[in-house]
Coordinates of C-alpha atoms and ligand atoms in Angstrom, one line a residue:
X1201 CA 123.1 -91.1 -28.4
X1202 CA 119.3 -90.5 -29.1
X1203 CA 116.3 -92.4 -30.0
X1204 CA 114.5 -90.2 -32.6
X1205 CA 110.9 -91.0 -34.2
X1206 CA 112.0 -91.6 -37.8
X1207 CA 108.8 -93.1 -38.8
X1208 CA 105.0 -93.8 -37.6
X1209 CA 102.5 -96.0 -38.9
X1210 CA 99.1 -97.5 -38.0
X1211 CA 96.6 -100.3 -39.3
X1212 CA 92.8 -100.8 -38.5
X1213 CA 90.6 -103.6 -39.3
X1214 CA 88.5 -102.7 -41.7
X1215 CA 84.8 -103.9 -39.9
X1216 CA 83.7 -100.5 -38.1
X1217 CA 81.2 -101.4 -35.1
X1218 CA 78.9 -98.8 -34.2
X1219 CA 77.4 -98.1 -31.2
X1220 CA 73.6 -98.6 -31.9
X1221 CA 74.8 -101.8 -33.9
X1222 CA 75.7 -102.7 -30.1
X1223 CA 72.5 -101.2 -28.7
X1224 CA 70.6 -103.7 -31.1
X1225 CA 71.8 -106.9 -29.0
X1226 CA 73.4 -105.1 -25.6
X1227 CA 71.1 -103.0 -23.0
X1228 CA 72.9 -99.9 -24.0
X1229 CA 72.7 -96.6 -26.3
X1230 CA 74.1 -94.3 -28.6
X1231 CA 73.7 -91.9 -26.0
X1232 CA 74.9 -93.7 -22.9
X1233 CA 78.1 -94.5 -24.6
X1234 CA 78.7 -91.0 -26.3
X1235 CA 78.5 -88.8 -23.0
X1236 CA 80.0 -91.9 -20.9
X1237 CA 83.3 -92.1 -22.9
X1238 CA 83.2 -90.1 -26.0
X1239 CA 83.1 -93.1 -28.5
X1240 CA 80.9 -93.6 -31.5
X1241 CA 82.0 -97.0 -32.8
X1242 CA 85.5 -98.8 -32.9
X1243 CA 87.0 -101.7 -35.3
X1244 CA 86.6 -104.9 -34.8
X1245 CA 89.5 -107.9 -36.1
X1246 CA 88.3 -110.0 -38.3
X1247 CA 89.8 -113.7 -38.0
X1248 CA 92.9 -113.3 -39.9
X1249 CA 93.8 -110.0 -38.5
X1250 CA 95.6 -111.1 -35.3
X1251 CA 98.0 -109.7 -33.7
X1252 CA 101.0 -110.0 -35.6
X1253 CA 99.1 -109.2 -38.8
X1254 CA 97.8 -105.8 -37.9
X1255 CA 101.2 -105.2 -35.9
X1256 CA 103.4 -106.4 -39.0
X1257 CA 100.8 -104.1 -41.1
X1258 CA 101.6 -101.3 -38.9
X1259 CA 105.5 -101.6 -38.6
X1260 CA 105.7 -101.2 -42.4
X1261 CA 104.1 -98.6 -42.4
X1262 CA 106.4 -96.9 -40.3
X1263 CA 109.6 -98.2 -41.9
X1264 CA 108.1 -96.6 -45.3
X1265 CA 107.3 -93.6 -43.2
X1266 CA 111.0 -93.6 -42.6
X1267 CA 112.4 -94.6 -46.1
X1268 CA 113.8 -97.2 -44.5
X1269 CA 113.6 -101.4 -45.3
X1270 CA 113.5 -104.3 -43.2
X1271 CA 117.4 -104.4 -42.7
X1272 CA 117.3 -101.3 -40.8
X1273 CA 115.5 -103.3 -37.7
X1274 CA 118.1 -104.4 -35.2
X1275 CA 114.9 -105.4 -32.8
X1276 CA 111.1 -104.9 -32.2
X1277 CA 109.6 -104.6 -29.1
X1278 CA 106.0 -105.1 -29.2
X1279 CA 103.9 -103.8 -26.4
X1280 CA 100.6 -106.2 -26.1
X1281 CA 98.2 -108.2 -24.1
X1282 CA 96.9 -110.4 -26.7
X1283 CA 99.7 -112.1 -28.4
X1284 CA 98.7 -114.4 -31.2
X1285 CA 100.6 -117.8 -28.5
X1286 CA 102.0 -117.6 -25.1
X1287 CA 105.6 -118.6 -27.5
X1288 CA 107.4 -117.9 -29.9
X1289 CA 106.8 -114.1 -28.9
X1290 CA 104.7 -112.3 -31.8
X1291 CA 107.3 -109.5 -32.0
X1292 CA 109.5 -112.9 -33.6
X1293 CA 106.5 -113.7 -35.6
X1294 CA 106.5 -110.2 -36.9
X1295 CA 110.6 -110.0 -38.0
X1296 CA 110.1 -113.2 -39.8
X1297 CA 106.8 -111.8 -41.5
X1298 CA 109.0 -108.5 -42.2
X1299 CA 112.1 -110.4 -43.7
X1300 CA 114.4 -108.6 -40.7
X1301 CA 118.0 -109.7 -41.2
X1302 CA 119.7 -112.0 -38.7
X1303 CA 121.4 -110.9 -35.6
X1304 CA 118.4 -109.0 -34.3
X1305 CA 116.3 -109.6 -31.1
X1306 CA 112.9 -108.9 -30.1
X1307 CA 110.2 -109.6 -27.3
X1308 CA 106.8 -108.9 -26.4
X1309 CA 106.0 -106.6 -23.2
X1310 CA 103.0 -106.7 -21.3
X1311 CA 101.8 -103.6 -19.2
X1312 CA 98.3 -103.3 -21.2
X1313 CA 97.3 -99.8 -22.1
X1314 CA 100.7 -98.6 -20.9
X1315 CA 102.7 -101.0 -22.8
X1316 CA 103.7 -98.4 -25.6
X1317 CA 104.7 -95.9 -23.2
X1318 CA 107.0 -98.7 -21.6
X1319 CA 108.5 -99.9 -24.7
X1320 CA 109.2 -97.0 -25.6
X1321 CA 111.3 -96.7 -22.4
X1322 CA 112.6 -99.9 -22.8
X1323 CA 113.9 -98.9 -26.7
X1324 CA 115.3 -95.7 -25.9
X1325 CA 117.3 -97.3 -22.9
X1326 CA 118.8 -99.6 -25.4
X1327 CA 119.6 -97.4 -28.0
X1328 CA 121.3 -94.9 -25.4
X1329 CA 123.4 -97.9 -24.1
X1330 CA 124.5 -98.5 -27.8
X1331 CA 123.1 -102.2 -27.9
X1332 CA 120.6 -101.6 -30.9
X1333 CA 120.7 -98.9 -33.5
X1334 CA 117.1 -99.3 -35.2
X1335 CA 114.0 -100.3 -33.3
X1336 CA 110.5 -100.8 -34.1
X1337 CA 108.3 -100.3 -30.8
X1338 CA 104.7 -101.2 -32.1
X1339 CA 101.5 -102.0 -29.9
X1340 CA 99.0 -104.3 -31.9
X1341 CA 96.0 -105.3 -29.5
X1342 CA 93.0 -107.7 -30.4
X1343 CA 91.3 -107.2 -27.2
X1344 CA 87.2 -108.1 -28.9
X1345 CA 88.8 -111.7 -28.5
X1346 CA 89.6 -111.3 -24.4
X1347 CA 85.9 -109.4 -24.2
X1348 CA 82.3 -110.4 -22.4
X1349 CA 80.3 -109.4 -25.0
X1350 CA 77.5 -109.3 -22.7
X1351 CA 78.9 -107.4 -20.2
X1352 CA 78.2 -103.7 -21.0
X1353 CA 80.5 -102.4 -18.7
X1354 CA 83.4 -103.6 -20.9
X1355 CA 82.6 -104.6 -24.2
X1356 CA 81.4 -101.0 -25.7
X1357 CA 84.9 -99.5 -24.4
X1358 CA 87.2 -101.0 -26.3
X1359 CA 88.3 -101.4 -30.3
X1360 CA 91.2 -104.0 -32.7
X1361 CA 94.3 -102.0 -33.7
X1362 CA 97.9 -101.5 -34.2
X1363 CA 100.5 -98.9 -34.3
X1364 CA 104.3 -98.4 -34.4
X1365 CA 107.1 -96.0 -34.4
X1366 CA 110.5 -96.7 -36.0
X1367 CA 113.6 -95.5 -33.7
X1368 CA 116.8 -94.3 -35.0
X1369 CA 119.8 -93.9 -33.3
X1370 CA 121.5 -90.2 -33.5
X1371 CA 124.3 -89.0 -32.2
X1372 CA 123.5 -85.7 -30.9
X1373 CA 120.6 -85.5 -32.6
X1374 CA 120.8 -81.7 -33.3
X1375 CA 117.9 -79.7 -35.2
X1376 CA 118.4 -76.6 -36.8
X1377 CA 116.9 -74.4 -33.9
X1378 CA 119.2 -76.2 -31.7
X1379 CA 117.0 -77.8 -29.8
X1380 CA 117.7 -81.7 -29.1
X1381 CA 115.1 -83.6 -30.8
X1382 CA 114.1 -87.3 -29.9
X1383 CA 113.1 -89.1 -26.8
X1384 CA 114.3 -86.4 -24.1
X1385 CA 112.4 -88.6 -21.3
X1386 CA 110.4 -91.5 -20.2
X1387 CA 108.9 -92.5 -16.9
X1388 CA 107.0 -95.7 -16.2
X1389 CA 105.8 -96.9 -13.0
X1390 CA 103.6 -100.0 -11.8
X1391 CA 101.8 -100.5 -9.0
X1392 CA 100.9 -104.4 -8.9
X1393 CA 98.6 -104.0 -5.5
X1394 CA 95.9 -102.6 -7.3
X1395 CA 95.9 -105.6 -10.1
X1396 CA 92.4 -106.2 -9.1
X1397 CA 90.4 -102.7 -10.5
X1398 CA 91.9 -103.6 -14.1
X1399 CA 92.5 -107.5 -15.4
X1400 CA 91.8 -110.5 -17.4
X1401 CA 89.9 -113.6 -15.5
X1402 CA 92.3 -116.4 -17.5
X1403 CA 95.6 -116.7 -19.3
X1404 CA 96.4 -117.3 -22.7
X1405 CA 97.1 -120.7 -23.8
X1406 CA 94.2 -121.9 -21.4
X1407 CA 91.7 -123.1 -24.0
X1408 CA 89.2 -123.9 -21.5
X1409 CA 89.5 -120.3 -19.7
X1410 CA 91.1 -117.8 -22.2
X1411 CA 90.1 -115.4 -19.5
X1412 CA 88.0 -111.7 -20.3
X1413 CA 88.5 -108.2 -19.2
X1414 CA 86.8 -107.1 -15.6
X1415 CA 87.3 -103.6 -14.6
X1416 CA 86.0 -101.2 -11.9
X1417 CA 85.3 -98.4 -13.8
X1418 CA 85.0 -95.8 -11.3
X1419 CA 88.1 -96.6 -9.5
X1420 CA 90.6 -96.6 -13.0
X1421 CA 88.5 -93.5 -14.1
X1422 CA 89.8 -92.2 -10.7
X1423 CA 93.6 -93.7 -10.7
X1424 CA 93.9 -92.8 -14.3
X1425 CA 93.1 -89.1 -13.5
X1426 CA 95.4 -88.7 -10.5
X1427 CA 98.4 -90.7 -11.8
X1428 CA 98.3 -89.3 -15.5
X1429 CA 98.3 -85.9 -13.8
X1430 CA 101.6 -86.8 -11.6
X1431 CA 102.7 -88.4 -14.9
X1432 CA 102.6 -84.9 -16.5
X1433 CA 104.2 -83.3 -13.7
X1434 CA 107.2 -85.6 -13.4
X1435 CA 107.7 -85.2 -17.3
X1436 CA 107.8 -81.2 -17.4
X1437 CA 109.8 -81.8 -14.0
X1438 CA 112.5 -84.1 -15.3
X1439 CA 113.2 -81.5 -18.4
X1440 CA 113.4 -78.5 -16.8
X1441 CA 110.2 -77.4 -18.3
X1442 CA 106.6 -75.7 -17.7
X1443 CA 103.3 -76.8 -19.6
X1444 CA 103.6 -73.8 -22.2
X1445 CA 106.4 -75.7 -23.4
X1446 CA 104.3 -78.8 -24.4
X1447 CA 102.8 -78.5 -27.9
X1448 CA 100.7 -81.5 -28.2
X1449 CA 99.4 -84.3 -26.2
X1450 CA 98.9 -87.7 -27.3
X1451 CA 97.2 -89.2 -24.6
X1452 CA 96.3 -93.2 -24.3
X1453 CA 92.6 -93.3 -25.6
X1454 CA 90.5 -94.6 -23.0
X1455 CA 88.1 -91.8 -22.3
X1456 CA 87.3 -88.5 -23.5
X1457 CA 86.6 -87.3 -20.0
X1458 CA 90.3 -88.0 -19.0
X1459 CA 91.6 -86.7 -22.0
X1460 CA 90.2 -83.2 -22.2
X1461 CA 91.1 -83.7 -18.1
X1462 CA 94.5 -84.0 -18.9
X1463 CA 94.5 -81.3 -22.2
X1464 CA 93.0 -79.0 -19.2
X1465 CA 95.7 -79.9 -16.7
X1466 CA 98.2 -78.7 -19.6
X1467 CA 96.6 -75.4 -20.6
X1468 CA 96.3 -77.0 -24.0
X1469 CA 93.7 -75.8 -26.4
X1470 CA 91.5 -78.7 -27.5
X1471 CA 93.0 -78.8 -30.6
X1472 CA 96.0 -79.4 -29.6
X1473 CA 95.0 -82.9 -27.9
X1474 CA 95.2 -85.7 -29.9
X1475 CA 91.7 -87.7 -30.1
X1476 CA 90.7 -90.9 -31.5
X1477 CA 88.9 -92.5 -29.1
X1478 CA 85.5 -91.0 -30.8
X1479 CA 86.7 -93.7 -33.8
X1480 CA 88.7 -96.3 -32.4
X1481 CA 87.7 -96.2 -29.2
X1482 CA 90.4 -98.1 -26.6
X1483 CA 92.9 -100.2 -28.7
X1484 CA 94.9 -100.2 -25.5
X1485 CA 98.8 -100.4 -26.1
X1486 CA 97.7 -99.5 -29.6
X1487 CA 96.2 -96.4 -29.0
X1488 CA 99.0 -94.0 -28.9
X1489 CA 100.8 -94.7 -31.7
X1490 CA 98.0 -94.9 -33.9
X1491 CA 97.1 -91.5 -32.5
X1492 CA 100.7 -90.2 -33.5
X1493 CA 100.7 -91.7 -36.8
X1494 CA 97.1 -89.7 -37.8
X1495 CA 98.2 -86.4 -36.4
X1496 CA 101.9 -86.4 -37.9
X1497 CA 100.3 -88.3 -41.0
X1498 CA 97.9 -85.7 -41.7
X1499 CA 100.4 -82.9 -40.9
X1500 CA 99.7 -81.5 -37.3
X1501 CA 102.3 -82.5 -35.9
X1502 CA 105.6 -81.3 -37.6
X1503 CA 109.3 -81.6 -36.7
X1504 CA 110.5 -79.9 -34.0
X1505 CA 107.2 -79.7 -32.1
X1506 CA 107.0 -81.1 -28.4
X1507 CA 104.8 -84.1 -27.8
X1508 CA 103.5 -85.6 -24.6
X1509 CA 102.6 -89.1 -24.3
X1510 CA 100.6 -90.2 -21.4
X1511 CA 98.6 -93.5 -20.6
X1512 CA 97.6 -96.2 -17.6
X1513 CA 96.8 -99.4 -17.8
X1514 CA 95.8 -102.6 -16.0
X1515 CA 98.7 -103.5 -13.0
X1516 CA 98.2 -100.5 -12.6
X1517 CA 100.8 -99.4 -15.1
X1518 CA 101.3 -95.7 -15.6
X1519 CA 104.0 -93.5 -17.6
X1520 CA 105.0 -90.4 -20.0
X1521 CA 107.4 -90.2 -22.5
X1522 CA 108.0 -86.6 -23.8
X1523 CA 109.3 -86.2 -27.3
X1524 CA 110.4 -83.8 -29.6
X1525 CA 109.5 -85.3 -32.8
Ligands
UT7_1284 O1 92.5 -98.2 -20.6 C1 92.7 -98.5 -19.3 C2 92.2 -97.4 -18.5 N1 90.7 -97.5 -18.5 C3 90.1 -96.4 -18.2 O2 90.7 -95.4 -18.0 C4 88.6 -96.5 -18.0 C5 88.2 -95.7 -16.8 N2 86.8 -95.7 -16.5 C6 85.8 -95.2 -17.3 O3 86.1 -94.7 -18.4 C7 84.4 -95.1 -16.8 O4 84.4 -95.5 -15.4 C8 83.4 -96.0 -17.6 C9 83.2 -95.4 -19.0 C10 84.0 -97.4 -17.7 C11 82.1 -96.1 -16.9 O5 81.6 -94.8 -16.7 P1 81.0 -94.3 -15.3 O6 80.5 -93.0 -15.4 O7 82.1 -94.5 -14.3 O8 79.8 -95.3 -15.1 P2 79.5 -96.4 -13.9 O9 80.4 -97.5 -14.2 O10 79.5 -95.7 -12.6 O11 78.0 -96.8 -14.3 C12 77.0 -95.8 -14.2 C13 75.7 -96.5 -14.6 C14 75.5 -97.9 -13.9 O12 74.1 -98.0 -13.7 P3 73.5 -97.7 -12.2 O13 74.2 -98.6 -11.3 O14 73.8 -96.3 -12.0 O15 72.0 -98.0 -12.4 C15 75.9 -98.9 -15.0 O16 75.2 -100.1 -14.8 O17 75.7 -96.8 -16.0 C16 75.4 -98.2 -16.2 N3 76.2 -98.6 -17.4 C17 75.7 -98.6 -18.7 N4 74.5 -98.1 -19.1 C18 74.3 -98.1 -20.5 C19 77.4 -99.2 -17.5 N5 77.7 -99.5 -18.7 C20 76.7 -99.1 -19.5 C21 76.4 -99.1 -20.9 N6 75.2 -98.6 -21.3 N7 77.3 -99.6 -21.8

């Protein structure tokens, strides 16, 4: 039994922030932020587009990506750190917004910029062991809510979003060249002694210290280098495979320094490396699949092609997942 991609979608707010609309009321620039990181501007939630809005948005998208309806979902994992309440999970919030039939399950997963990677490995390990046949693995973040806005460091690195992936089980899960097709690997790892380079200062459900984002840059621009590159490694490893194999990487979209680090790393052209982080800059768990659904929905990507998924995260979290789509 396989987990194949049947389906992607995405959702964005719709308010773009640029960055010299930020340079207006922060002491940055245009400039600063470009050759820092690579981004331009990012979207911004406006108050009704929480979490399970944008990651209900998303997951229909994906299901019509598949031709498939609500009744296909056995369960939905949904990779965030900004759930709309501490309980009922938002990935319940989003099967009842979906109309899911009964009998299903779902829960919310928290491993920040990594949390797609690690729902996906948390999906395809339950669809290999036969306990759910149709999953939706989305990452929806709103993380302009869990911001300083006047902390420069932060608050210009990060953007609203939301994507998903709807997994199919298949037996075999055969192509026509013969090659196996689907999730042929994940790997996820976390590292909690380093929790302090990467966090957020409260916990949700404390009104009077909802808590904001603090990072040491320099030392996550450093960790994510070195474990994203061991991440690759293990992947090709695992498979039985060199980088010539890889076709495209869809890297976690935190900056385009590590990106085009990694796309080096793999011999990859840079057009075959995935980037939105120049538009939607870091939507954390987000970020991947909403880079999948643009490059399969505007037809780079196409069946049968090998995808490699890469991120890190606050915990440190780190993982792959390698794909043939
Ligand atoms: O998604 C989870 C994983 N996250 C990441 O992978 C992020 C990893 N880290 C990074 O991407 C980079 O470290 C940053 C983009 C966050 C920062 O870039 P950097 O090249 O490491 O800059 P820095 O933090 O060392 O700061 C350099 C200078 C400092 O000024 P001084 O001390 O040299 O005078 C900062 O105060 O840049 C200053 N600075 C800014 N200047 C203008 C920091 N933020 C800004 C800003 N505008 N927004």
């Amino acid at each position: 039994m396989r987990a194949v991609i049947a389906g992607v979608g995405g959702y964005l707010p719709e308010r773009v922030l640029t960055n010299e609309e930020l340079a207006r009321s922060l002491d940055t620039s245009d400039a600063w932020i470009r050759e820092r990181t690579g981004i331009r501007q990012r979207h911004i939630a406006a108050p009704h587009e929480s979490t399970v809005f944008m990651g209900a948005a998303a997951a229909r998208a994906a299901l019509a990506d598949a031709g498939m309806g609500a009744d296909a979902v056995d369960a939905i994992i949904l990779a965030t750190s900004t759930p709309d309440e501490a309980f009922p999970s938002s990935a319940l919030r989003i099967q009842a917004e979906l109309g899911c039939r009964a009998g299903g399950w779902g829960f919310d997963l928290s491993a920040a910029c990594s949390g797609f990677v690690y729902a996906l490995s948390v999906a395809d390990a339950m669809i290999r062991a036969g306990q759910a046949h149709g999953v939706l693995v989305i990452g929806a973040e709103v993380y302009s809510r869990i911001l300083d806005w006047q902390d420069r460091g932060t608050c210009v690195l990060f953007g609203d979003g939301a994507g998903a992936v709807f997994l199919s089980a298949r037996q075999g899960a055969e192509r026509g060249n013969g090659a196996n097709h689907g999730i042929l690997s994940t790997h996820i790892h976390g590292q909690g002694s380093f929790g302090d380079i990467l966090y957020v200062d409260g916990a949700v459900g404390r009104a009077d210290r909802p808590g904001t984002l603090v990072m040491h840059g320099r030392e996550v621009f450093r960790q994510a280098v070195n474990r994203m590159a061991e991440a690759v490694d293990e992947a090709l490893a695992a498979n039985g495979l060199t980088h010539e194999a890889v076709d495209w990487l869809v890297p976690h979209q935190a900056n385009i320094r590590i990106i085009e680090a990694m796309g080096r790393k793999l011999h990859l052209p840079p057009e075959r490396v995935v980037v939105t982080v120049d538009r939607h800059a870091n939507t954390s768990a987000a970020s991947i699949p909403l880079a999948l659904a643009e490059a399969v929905g505007d037809g780079r990507i196409k069946p049968g092609e090998l995808v490699l998924m890469e991120a890190l995260g606050g915990g440190l979290t780190w993982g792959s997942a390698l794909v043939r789509m």
